[in-house]
Coordinates of C-alpha atoms and ligand atoms in Angstrom, one line a residue:
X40 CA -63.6 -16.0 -1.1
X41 CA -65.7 -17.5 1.3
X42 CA -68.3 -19.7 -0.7
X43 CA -71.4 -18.9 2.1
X44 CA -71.3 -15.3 2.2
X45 CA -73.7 -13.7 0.3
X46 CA -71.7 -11.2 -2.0
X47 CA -73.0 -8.3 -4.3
X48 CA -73.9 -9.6 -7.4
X49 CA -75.2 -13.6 -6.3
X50 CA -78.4 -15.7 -7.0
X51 CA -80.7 -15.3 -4.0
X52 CA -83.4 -17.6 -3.1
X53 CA -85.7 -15.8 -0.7
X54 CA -88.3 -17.6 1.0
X55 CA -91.1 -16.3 2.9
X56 CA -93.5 -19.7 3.3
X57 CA -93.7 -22.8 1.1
X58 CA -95.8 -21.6 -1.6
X59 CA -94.0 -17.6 -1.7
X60 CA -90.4 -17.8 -2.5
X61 CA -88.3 -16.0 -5.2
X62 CA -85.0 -16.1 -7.4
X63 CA -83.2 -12.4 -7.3
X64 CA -79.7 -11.2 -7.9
X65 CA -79.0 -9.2 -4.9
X66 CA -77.3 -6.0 -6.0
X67 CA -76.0 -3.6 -3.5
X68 CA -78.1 -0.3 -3.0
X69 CA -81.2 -2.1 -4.7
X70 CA -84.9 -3.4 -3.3
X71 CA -86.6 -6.9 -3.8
X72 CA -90.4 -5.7 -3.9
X73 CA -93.3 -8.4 -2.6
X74 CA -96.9 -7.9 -1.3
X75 CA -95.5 -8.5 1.9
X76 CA -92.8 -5.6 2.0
X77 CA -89.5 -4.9 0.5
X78 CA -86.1 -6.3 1.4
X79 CA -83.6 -4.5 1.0
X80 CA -80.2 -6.1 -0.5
X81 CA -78.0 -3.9 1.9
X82 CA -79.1 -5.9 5.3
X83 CA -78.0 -9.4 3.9
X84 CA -74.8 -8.8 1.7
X85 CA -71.8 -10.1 3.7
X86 CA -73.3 -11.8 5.7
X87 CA -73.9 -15.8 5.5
X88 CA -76.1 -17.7 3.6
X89 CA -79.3 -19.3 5.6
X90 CA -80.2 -16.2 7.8
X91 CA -83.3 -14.4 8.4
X92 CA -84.4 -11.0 7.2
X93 CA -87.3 -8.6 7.6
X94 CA -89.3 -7.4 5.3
X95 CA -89.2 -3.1 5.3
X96 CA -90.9 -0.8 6.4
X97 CA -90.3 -2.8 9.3
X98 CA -93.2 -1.2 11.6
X99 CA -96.0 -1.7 8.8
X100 CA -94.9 -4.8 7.1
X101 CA -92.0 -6.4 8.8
X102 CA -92.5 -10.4 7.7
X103 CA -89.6 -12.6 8.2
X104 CA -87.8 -13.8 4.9
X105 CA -85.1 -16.6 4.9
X106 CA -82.0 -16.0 2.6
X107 CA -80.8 -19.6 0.9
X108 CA -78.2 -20.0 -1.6
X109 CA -80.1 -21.7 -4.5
X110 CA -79.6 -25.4 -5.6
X111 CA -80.1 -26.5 -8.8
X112 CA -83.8 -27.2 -8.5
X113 CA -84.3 -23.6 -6.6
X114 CA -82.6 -22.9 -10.9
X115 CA -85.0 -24.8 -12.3
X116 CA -88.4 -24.4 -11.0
X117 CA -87.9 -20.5 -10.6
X118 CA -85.6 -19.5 -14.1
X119 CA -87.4 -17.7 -16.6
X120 CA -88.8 -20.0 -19.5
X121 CA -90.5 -19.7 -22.4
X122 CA -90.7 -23.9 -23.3
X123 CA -91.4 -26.4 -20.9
X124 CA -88.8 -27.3 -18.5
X125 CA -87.6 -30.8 -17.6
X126 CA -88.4 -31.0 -13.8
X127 CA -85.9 -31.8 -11.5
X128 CA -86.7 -35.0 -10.3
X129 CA -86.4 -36.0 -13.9
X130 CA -83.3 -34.3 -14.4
X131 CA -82.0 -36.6 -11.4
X132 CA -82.9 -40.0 -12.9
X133 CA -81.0 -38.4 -16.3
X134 CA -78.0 -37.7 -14.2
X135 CA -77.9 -41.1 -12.6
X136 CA -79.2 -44.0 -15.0
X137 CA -76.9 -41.4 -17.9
X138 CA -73.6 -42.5 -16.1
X139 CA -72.7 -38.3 -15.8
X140 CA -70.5 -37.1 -13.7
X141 CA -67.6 -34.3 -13.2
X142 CA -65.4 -34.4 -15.8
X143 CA -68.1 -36.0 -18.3
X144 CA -68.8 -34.3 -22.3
X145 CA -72.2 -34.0 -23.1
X146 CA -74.3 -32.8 -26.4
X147 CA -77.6 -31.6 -25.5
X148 CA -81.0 -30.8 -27.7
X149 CA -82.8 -28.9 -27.3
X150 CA -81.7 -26.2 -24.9
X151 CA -85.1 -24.9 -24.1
X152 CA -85.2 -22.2 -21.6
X153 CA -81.5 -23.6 -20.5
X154 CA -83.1 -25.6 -17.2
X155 CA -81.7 -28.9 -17.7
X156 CA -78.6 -27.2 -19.7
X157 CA -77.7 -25.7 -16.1
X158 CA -78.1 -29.0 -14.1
X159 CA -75.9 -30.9 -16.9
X160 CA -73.4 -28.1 -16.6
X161 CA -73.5 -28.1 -12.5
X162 CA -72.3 -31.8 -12.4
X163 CA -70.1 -32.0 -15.1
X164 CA -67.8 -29.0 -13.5
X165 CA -65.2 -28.6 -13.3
X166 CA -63.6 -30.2 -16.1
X167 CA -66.3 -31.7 -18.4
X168 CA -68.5 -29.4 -20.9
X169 CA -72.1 -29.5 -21.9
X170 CA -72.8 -28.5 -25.7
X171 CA -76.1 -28.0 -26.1
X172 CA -77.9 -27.0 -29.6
X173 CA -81.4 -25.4 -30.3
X174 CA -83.2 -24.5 -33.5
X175 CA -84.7 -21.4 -32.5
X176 CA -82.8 -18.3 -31.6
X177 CA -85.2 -16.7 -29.7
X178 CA -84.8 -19.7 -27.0
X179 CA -81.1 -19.3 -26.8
X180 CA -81.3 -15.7 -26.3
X181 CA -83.5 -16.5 -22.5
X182 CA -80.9 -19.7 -21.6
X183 CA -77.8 -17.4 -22.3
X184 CA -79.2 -15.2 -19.8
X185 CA -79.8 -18.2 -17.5
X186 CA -76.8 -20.2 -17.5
X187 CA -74.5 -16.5 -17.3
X188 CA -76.8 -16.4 -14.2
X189 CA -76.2 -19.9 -12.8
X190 CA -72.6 -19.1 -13.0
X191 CA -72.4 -21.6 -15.8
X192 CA -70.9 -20.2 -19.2
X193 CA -67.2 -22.0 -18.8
X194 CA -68.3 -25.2 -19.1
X195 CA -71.1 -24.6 -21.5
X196 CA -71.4 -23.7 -24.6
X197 CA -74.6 -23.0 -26.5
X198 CA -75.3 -22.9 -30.5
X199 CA -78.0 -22.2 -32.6
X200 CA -78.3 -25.9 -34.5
X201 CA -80.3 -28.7 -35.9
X202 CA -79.2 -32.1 -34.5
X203 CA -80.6 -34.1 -37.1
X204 CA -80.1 -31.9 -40.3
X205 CA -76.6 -30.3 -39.6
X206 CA -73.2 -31.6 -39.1
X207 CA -71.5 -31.2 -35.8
X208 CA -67.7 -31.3 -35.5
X209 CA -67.7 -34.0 -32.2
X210 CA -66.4 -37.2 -31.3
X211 CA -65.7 -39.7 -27.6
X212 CA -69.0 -37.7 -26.2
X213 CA -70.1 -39.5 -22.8
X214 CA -73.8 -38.9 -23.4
X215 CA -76.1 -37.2 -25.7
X216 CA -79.1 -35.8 -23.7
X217 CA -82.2 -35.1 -25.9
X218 CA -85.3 -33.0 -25.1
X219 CA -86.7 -31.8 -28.3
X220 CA -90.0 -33.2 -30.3
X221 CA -88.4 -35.8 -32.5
X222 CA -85.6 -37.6 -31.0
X223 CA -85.9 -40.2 -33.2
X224 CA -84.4 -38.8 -35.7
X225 CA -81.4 -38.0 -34.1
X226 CA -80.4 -41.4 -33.3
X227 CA -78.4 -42.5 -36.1
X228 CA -76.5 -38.9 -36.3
X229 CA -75.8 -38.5 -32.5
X230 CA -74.2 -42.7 -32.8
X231 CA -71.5 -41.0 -34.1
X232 CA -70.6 -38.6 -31.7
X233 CA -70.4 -41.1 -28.9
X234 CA -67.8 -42.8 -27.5
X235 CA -68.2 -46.6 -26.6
X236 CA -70.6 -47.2 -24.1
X237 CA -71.5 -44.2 -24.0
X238 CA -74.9 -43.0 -23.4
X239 CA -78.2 -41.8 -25.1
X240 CA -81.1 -40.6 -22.9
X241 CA -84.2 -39.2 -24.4
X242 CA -87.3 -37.2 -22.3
X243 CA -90.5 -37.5 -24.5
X244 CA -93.9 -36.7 -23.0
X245 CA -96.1 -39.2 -24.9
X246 CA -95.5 -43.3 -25.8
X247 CA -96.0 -42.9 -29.3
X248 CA -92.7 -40.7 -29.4
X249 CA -91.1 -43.8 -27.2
X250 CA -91.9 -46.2 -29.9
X251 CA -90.4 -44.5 -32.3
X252 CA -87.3 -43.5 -30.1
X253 CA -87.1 -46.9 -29.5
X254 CA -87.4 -48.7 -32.7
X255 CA -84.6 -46.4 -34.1
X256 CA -82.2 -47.3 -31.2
X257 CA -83.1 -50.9 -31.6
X258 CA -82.4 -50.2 -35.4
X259 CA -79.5 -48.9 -34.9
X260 CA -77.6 -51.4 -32.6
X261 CA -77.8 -49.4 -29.1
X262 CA -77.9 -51.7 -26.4
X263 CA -79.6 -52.2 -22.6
X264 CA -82.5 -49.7 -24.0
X265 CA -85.1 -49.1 -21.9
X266 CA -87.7 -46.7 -20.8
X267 CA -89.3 -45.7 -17.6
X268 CA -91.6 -43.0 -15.9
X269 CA -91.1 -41.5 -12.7
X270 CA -94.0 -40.1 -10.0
X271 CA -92.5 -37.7 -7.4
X272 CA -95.1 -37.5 -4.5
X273 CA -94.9 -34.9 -2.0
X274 CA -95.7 -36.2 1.6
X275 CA -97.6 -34.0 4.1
X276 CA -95.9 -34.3 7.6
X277 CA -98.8 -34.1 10.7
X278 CA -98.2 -35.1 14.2
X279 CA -101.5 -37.1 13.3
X280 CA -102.0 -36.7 9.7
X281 CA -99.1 -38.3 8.0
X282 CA -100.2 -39.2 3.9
X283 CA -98.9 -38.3 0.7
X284 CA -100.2 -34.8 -0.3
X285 CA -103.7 -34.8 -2.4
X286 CA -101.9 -33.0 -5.4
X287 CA -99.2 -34.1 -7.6
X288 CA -97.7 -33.5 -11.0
X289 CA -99.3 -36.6 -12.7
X290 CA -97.3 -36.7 -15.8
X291 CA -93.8 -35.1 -17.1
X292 CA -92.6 -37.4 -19.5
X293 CA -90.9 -40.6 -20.0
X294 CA -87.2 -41.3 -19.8
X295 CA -85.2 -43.7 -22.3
X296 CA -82.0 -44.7 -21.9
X297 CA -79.5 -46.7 -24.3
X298 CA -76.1 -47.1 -24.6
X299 CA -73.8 -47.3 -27.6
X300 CA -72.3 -50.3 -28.4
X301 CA -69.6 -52.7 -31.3
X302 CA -72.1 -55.7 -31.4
X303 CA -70.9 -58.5 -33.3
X304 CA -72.4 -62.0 -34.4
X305 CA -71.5 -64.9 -32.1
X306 CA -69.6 -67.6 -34.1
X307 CA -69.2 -70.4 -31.4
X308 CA -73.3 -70.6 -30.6
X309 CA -76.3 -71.1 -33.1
X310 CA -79.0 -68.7 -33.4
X311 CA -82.4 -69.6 -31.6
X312 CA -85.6 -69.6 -33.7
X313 CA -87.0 -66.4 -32.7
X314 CA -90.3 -65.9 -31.2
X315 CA -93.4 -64.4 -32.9
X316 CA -94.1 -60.5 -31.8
X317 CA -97.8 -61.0 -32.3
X318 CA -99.8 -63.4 -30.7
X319 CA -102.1 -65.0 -33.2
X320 CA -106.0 -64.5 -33.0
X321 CA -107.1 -66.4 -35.5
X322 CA -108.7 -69.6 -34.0
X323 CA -108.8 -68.5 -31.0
X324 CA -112.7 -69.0 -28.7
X325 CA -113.6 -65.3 -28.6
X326 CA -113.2 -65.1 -33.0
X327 CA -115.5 -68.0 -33.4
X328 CA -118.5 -67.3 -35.7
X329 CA -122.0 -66.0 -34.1
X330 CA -123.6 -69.5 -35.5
X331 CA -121.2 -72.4 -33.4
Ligands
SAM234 C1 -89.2 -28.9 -24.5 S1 -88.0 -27.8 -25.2 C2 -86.5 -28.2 -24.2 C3 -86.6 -27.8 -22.8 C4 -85.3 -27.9 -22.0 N1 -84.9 -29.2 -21.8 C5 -85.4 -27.1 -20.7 O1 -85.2 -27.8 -19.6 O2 -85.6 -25.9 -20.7 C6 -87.6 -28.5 -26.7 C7 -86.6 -27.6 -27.5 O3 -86.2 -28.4 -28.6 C8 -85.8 -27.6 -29.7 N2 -85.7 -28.4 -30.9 C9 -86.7 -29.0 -31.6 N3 -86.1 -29.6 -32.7 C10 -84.8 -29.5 -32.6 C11 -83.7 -29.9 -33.4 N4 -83.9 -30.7 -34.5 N5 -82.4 -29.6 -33.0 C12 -82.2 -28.8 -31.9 N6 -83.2 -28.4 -31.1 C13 -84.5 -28.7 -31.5 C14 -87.0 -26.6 -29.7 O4 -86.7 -25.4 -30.4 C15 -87.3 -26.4 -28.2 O5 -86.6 -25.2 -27.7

């Protein structure tokens, strides 16, 4: 089967400008309704991905609508959701600095609307598998439906699960991927899971959860942990107006990575005196008293 021809049945992403541009399952015999006309399913099925249709009734409306096959952002940005969805340029920096690729086992919490459950399972085809766990029911029910749309449900598998209360039957996982409000408390149960040097990544939208995410990987012997924020900006292209565009998403979340390690105590070198945390105010010009 021809991978480019549009075929009764597939994920559409139809486009009519850069702000108007939709998800749909293009089903023979049935209409895609917008304010600017109706396309009809018929006129594109079988043929190729990345042509151009027009809007019916084609003497009253008649707008041009281009037909791509959807990438995993196109998934993201335009899935149905209930939570808030990881966005994809954070989902990215989670593929890359995680060490994922095909072939790679992953435990995910918590699966959300499914968003970043799809991108995980897109890379990790065709071999790997993504197991991702959520405490509410009502959210698995809408990422079923997503991932079963992405194409997704052989190489993932979604439960209805507590990550840091209930015991999962895993072991030699590549990463653990967590989304959900607490992640510190997953950290000493997920160790277990993963294989050596494995990884641990964590997306929390505020620093206090960082600190605590943090001080439980640092507790619990993960190693090369560290955190970092990412700022996507959109550029607007002029012949004479080149800049960066005035709005931007100003805040998703942070990202933390760690990986798991055996440490051990060094025999053959002493330990260095280790450095106070704090610096010490006391004495210091700015605390002298009103009267000196
Ligand atoms: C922000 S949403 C995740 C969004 C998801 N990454 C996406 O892209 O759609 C956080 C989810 O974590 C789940 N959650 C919270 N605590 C959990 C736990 N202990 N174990 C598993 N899931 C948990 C919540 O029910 C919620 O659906």
């Amino acid at each position: 089967m021809d991978e480019n021809i549009i075929q009764n049945g597939d994920f559409v992403f139809i486009v009519l400008d850069p702000k108007r541009r939709w998800l749909a399952q293009a089903k023979s015999g049935e209409e895609f309704h917008t304010h600017r006309g109706i396309i009809h399913f018929d006129d594109i099925i079988g043929k190729s991905y990345g042509i151009c249709t027009f809007s019916h009734p084609h003497d009253s409306q008649g707008y041009k609508f281009y037909i791509l096959k959807p990438i995993p952002s196109d998934f993201i940005l335009h899935m149905s959701r209930k939570t808030q969805i990881i966005y994809p340029h954070d989902a990215g920096l989670i593929l890359v600095y995680g060490g994922l690729r095909p072939g790679s086992k992953i435990i995910e919490a918590g699966t959300g609307s499914g968003a970043l459950t799809c991108i995980l399972g897109s890379y990790v085809r065709p071999n790997g598998h993504v197991y991702s766990y959520d405490i509410r029911a009502k959210s698995l029910k809408q990422a079923r439906r997503n991932i079963k749309n992405a194409g997704l449900d052989d190489v993932i598998t979604i439960r209805e699960g507590n990550i840091v209360d209930d015991a999962l039957d895993h072991k030699d996982i590549d990463a653990v991927v967590l989304d959900m409000p607490i992640p510190w408390a997953a950290v000493k149960k997920v160790k277990k899971y993963l294989k050596l040097s494995g990884s641990i990544v964590s997306f929390s939208p505020t620093i206090e959860q960082v600190k605590k995410t943090t001080f439980a990987l640092e507790e619990h012997e993960f190693f090369e942990i560290k955190t970092v924020e990412l700022l996507l900006r959109d550029m607007q292209i002029k012949r004479n107006a080149t800049r960066p565009d005035s709005r931007m998403v100003g805040h998703s979340g942070y990202l933390t990575f760690a990986r798991k390690i055996k440490n051990r105590e060094n025999p053959y070198r002493g330990i260095k005196p280790q450095k106070p945390e704090f610096v010490e105010m006391d004495g210091m010009p700015l605390r002298r008293d009103s009267d000196d």
